[in-house]
Structure formats: structure tokens, C-alpha cells
Coordinates of C-alpha atoms and ligand atoms in Angstrom, one line a residue:
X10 CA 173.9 -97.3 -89.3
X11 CA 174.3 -101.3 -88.6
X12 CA 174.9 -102.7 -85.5
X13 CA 178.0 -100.4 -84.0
X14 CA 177.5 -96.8 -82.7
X15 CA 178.2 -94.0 -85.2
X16 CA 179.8 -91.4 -84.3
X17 CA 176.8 -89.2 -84.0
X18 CA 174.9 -91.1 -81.7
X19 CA 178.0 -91.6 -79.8
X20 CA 178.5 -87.7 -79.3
X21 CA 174.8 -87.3 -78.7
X22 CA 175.0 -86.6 -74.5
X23 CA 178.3 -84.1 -74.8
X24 CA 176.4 -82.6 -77.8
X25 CA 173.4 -81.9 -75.5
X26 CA 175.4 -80.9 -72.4
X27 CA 176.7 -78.7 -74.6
X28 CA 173.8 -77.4 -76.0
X29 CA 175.3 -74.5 -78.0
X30 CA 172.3 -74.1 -80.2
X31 CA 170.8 -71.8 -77.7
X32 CA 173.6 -69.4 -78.2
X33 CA 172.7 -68.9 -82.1
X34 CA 171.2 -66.0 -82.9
X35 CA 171.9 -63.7 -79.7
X36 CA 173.8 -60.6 -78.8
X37 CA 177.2 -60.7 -77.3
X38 CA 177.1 -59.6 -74.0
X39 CA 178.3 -60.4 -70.7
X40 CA 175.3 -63.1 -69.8
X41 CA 175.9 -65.0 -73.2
X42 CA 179.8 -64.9 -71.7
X43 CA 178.3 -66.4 -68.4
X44 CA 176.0 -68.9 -69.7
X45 CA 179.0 -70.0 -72.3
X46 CA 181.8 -70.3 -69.6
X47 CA 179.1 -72.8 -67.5
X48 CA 178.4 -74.6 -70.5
X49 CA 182.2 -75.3 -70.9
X50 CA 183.0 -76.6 -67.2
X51 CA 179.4 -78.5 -67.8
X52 CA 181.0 -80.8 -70.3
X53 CA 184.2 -81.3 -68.5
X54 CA 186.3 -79.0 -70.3
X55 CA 187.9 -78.0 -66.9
X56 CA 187.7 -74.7 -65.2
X57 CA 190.9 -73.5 -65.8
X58 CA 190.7 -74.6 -69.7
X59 CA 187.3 -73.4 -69.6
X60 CA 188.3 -69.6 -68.1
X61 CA 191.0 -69.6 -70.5
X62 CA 188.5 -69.8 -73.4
X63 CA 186.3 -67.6 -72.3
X64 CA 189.3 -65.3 -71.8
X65 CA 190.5 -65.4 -75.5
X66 CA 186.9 -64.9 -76.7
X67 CA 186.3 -62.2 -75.3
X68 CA 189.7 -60.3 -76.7
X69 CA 188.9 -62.0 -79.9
X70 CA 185.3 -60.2 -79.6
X71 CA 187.6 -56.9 -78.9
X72 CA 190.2 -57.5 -81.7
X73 CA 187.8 -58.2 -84.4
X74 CA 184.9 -56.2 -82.8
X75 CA 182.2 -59.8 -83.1
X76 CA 178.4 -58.9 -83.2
X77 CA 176.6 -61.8 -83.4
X78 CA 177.0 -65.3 -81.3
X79 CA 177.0 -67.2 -84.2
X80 CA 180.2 -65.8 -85.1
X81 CA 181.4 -66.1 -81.6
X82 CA 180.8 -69.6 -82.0
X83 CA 182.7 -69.2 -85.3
X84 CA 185.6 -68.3 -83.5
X85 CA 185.4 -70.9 -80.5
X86 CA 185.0 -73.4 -82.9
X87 CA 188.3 -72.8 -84.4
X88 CA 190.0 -72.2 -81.1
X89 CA 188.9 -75.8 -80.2
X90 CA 190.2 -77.3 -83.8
X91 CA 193.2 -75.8 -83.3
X92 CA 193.7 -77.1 -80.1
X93 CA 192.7 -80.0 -80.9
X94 CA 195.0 -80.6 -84.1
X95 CA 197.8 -80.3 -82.0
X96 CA 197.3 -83.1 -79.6
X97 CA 195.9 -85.4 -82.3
X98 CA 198.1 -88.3 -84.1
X99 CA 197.6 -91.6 -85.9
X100 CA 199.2 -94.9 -84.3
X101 CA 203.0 -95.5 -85.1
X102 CA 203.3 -99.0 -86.5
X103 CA 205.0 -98.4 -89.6
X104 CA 208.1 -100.7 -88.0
X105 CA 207.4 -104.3 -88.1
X106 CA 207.4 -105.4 -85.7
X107 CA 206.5 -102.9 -83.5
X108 CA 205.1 -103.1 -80.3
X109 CA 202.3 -101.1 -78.3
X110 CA 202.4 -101.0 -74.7
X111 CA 198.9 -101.1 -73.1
X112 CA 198.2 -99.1 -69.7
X113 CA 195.6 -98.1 -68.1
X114 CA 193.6 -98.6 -64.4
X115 CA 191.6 -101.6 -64.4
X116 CA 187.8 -101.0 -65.8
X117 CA 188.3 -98.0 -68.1
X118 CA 188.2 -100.9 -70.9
X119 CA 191.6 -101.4 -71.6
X120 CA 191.0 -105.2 -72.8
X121 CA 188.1 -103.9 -74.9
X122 CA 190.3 -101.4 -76.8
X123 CA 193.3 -104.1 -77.5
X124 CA 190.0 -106.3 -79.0
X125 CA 188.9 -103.5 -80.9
X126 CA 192.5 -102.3 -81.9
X127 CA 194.0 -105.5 -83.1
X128 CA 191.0 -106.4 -84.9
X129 CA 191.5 -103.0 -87.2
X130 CA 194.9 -103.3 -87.6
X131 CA 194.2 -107.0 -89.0
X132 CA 191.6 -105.6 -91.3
X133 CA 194.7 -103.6 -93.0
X134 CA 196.5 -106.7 -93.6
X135 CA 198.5 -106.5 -90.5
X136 CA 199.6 -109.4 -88.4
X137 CA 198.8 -109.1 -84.7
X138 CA 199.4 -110.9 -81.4
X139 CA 198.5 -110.0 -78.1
X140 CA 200.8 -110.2 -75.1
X141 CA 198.6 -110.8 -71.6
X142 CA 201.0 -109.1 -69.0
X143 CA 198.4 -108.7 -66.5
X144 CA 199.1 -111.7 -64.5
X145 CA 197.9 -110.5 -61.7
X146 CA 194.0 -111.4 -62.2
X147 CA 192.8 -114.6 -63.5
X148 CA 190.1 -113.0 -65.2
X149 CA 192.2 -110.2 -66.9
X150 CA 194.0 -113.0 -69.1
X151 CA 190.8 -115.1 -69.5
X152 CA 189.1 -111.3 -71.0
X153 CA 191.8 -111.0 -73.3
X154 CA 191.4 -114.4 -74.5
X155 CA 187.8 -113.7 -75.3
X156 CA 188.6 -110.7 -77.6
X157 CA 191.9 -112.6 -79.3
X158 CA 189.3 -115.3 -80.4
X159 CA 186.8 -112.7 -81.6
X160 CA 189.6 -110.5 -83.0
X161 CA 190.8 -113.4 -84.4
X162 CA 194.5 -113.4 -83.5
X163 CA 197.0 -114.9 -81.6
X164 CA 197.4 -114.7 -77.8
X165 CA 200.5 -115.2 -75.5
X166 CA 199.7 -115.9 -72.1
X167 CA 201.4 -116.9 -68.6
X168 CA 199.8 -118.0 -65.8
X169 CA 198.3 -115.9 -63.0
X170 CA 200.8 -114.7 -61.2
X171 CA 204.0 -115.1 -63.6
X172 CA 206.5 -112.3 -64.2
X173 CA 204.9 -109.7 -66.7
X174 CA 208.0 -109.2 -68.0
X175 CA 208.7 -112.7 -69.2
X176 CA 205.3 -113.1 -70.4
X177 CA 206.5 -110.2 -72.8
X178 CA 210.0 -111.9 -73.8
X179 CA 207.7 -114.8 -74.7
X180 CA 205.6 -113.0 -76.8
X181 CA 208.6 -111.2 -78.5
X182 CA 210.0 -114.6 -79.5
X183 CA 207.0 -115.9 -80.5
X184 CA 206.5 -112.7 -82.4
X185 CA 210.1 -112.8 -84.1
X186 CA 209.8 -116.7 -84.9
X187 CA 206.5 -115.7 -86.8
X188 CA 207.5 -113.0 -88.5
X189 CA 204.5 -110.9 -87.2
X190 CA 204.0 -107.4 -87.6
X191 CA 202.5 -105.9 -84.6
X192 CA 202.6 -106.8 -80.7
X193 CA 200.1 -105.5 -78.5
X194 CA 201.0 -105.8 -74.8
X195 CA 198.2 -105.8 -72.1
X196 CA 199.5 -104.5 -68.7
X197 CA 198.1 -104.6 -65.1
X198 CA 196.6 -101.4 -64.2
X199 CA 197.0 -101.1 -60.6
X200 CA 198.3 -97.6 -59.5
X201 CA 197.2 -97.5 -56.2
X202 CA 201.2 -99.9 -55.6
X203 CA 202.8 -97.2 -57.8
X204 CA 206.8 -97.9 -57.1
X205 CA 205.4 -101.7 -58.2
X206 CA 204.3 -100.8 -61.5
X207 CA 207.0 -98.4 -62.5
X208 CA 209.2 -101.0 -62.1
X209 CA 207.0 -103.7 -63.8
X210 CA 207.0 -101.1 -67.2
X211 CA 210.4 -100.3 -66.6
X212 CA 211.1 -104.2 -66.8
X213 CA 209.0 -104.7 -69.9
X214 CA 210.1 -101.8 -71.9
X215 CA 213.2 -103.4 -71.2
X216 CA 213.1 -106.6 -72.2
X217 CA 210.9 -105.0 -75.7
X218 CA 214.2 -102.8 -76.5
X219 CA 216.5 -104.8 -75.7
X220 CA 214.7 -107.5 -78.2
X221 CA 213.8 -105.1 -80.9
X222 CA 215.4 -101.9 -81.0
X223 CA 213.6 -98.6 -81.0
X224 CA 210.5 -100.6 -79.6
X225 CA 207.8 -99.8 -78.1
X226 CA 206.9 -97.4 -80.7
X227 CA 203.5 -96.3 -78.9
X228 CA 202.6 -96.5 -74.9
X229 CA 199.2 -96.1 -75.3
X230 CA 197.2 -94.9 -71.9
X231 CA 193.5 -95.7 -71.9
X232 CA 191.2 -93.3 -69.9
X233 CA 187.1 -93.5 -69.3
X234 CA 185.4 -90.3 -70.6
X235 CA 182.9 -91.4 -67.5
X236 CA 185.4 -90.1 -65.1
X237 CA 186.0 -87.0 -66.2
X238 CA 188.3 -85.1 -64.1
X239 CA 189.6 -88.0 -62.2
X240 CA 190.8 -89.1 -65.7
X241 CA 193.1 -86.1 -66.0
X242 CA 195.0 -86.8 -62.5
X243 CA 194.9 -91.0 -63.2
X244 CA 196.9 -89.2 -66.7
X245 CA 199.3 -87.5 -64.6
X246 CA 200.1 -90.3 -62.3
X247 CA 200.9 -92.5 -65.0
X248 CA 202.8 -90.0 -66.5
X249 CA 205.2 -89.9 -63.7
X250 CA 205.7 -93.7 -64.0
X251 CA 206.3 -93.8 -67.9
X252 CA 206.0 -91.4 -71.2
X253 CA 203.4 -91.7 -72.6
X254 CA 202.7 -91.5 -76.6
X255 CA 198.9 -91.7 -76.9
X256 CA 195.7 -91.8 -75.6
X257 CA 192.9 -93.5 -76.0
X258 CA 189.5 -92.3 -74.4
X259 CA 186.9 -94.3 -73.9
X260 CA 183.2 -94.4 -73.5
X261 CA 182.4 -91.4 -74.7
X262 CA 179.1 -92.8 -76.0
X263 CA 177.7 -93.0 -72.6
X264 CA 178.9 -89.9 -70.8
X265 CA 178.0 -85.7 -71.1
X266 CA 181.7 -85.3 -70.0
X267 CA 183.1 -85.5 -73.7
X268 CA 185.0 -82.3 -73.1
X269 CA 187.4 -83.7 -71.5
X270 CA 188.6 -84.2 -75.0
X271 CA 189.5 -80.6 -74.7
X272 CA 191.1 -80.8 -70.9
X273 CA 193.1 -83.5 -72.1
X274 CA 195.1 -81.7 -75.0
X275 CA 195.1 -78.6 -72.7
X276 CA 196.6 -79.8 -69.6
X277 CA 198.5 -83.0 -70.4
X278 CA 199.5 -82.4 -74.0
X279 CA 199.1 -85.8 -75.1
X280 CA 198.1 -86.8 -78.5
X281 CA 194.4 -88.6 -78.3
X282 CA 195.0 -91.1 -80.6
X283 CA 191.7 -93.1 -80.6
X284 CA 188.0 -92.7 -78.9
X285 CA 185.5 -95.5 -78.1
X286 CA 182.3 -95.4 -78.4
X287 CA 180.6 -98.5 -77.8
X288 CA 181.0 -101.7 -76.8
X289 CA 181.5 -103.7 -79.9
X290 CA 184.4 -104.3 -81.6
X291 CA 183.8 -102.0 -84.6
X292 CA 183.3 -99.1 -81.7
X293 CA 186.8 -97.8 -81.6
X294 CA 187.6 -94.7 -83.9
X295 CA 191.0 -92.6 -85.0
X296 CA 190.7 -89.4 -83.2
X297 CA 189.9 -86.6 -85.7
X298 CA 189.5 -83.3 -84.5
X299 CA 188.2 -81.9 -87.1
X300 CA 185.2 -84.2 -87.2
X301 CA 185.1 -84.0 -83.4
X302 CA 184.5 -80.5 -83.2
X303 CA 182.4 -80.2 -86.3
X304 CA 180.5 -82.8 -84.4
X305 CA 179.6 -80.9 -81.1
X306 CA 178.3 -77.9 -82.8
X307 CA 176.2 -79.6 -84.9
Ligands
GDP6 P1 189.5 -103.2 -68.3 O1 189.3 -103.6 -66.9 O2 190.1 -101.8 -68.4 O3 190.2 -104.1 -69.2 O4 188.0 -102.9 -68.9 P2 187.2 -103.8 -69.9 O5 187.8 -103.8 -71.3 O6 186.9 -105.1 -69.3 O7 185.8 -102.9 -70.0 C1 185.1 -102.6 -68.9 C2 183.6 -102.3 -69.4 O8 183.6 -101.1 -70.2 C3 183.1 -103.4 -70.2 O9 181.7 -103.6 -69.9 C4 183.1 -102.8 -71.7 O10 182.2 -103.4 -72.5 C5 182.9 -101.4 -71.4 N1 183.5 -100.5 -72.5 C6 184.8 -100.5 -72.9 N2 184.9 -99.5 -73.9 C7 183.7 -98.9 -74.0 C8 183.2 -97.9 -74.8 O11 183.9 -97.2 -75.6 N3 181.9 -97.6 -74.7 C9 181.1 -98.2 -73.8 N4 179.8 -97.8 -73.7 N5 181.5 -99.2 -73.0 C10 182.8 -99.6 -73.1

């Protein structure tokens, strides 16, 4: 397995919370319904995605008058592929350049993820530079300095306390005069000032369109499995402030609340585009629902 997480291990607490194997094998009856629809909120699925669910398997039980739970489980495991497959895309950076706009509230590892991202996209050949537009903390620029280094690509920085936006023009020259591919942009994650931050990301999308056309081509919103719920309503505020085009959710390794997964392409119907699960650099995978779900039944 080497040194980074796979993706088994990573599932292993949302796999147990889970814990579908005890449904294998049983009648379908109104107590395997129960003990399904508990199992469901358990992981963070949500109550109303959960209901829902449970809702359409039991008409599916009707319709197609199910026996067994293993083919119960047939059928939910289909429902959440489906699902799934709908809010599920790769990254966008077919334009070069192109830019991705990082948000995110501070600690859900939004630094970690631009590490982890911009060292894959330089393993497939791709030139990367970072933008840090969180001028805000000392320490926020000085983390994404780390992970350039380990990454191993270039970093634009201001100092603490400089416009955002201008750190961005900077970095969009520096880009252009380089010739470089891809521009990832970190950005200060503090929604408790909203009106303040939607006009900081109004003022750097700006300045990235007006630079390159058509650019960003991903706003990428980074949420912490950990918080389950509270993920979905820091999604919806930041929604209100800026589309988003992807997600990615983190540590998933450490948390039973993997289901949100599933509350996150039911209720916000964003694309997931990536999960992390670990802390080192090699811990950041493309979101594949198949795998996913294949993954939690196991
Ligand atoms: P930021 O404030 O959003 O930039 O957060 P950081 O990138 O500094 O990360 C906060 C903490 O979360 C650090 O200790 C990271 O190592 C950790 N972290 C980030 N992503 C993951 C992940 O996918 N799994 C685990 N287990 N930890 C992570």
C-alpha cells in the first residue's frame, strides 16, 4: 500500500458506520426499513435524503415485488450510483492557462488540497503556479509556501495584508510571461465578514477575466467530511457569494460521516470533483462514484 492512505483504509469508518453487512441475508420487513433508514442518517446522509431513500425503496420493493435484503441492497446501491454519477466531474483545465479559484473556511485543508492538487497536475506534465491570496494571515502564505516547495512549483505571494486581488494580477502576469499552464489561486476563507468576501471574489474573478477570457474555469469549494452537516450550510453560504463548479471533500479518512458524499449531490447539486484522504500529498483522489459506492458495500 506504501506510505499514502488507499482508498480502502480511507473508507474504513463510513464503511463501518454503515455497516450494511448486517442487512445481508434477512427478510424485508418493516424493522430491516427502520434499522436501514438509521443507518443512513448515521453516516450523514441527511434526514431528508435519508427518508427519501427509504421512500423509493420501499416502492421499488412494491414495483418489483423484492424478497431478499441482499437485493434491496442491490437496488440502493444503484440508487446511490446513480446519484452519485450525476454530481460527479473531472477538473476543467483543458485551456492553458486556466485558472482555479480556491475557497473554502479556514481549517477544512484548503492549503493541503492546492499542495496535493498542483503536485498531480505537474505529474501530467502540466505547468503550475500557485497564487497566495489569503493575505490576511501570515501563516496562511507561509503554509502555502511549504507545499509549493514540496509540490515543487512556483509561488506568487504578497505580503500580509496586500489586496488579494492584485496578488492575483501578479500572478496572471507572471503566469502569461511564463507561458504556464495552470494557476491555482488560494483565497481567504473567512465567511463569518460575508459582504467582505463577496466582494474580495468578485474583485479577483475580475481581474482573472478580464486577463484571460473565459477564466476561472473551476471555483473549487473545499469542505471537511468531519463536519458533516455544518458542511452542507458552509456550501450554501458560499454559494450565495459565488458559483461554484466543484467540490472537493476532505478528510474523509478520519470521519464515520462519509455520507455526506450523498447529502452533498442531493441537496446542493454540486459536482464532487475530488476526496482527500490523508494528509500526504499523494492523499487526494478524482471522485469516482462508482468506486465510491462499490466501496461502502464492500
Ligand atoms: P486550511 O486552513 O483550510 O488551509 O487547512 P490546512 O490545509 O492547513 O489543513 C488543516 C489540517 O487538516 C492539517 O493538519 C492537514 O494535514 C489536515 N488535512 C487536510 N486534508 C486532509 C485529509 O484529507 N485527511 C486528513 N486526515 N487530514 C487532512
Amino acid at each position: 500500500a506504501g506510505f499514502f492512505k488507499t482508498f480502502k483504509e480511507g473508507l474504513k469508518k463510513t464503511r463501518e458506520a454503515l455497516n450494511f453487512s448486517v442487512f445481508k441475508g434477512r427478510e424485508i420487513d418493516e424493522e430491516l426499513f427502520e434499522e436501514l433508514e438509521e443507518r443512513l442518517i448515521l453516516a450523514d446522509i441527511g434526514v431528508k435524503t435519508s427518508l427519501q431513500l427509504i421512500d423509493e425503496l420501499r416502492k421499488e420493493t412494491k414495483k418489483r415485488k423484492l424478497k431478499t435484503s441482499d437485493e434491496l441492497l442491490e437496488v440502493l446501491k444503484e440508487k446511490l450510483k446513480n446519484l452519485l454519477s450525476n454530481y460527479a466531474g473531472e477538473l476543467r483545465t483543458e485551456n492553458s492557462p486556466s485558472v482555479i479559484l480556491v475557497l473554502g473556511v479556514n481549517g477544512v485543508g484548503k492549503t493541503t488540497t492546492i499542495g496535493k492538487l498542483a503536485k498531480q497536475l505537474k505529474d501530467k506534465g502540466k505547468s503550475v503556479l500557485l497564487a497566495a491570496a489569503d493575505t490576511f494571515r501570515a501563516a496562511a502564505i507561509e503554509q502555502l509556501e511549504v507545499w509549493a516547495e514540496r509540490a515543487d512549483v512556483r509561488i506568487v505571494k504578497g505580503s500580509e495584508g496586500a489586496d488579494p486581488a492584485s496578488v492575483v494580477f501578479d500572478a496572471v502576469q507572471s503566469l502569461k510571461a511564463r507561458g504556464e499552464d495552470i494557476l491555482i489561486v488560494d483565497t481567504a476563507g473567512r465567511l463569518h465578514n460575508k459582504d467582505r468576501l463577496m466582494k474580495e471574489i468578485k474583485k479577483i474573478k475580475k481581474v482573472i477575466s478580464r486577463e484571460i477570457p473565459g477564466e476561472p474555469s473551476e471555483i473549487l469549494l473545499v469542505l471537511d467530511a468531519n463536519t458533516g452537516q455544518n458542511a452542507i450550510s458552509q456550501a450554501k453560504a458560499f454559494k450565495e457569494i459565488t458559483d461554484v463548479t466543484g467540490i472537493v471533500l476532505t478528510k474523509l479518512d478520519g470521519t464515520a460521516k462519509g455520507g455526506i458524499v450523498v447529502a452533498i449531490a442531493s441537496e446542493l447539486k454540486i459536482p464532487i470533483k475530488y476526496i482527500g484522504i490523508g494528509e500526504k500529498i499523494e492523499d487526494l483522489r478524482p471522485f469516482n462514484p462508482e468506486e465510491f459506492v462499490e466501496e461502502l458495500f464492500s
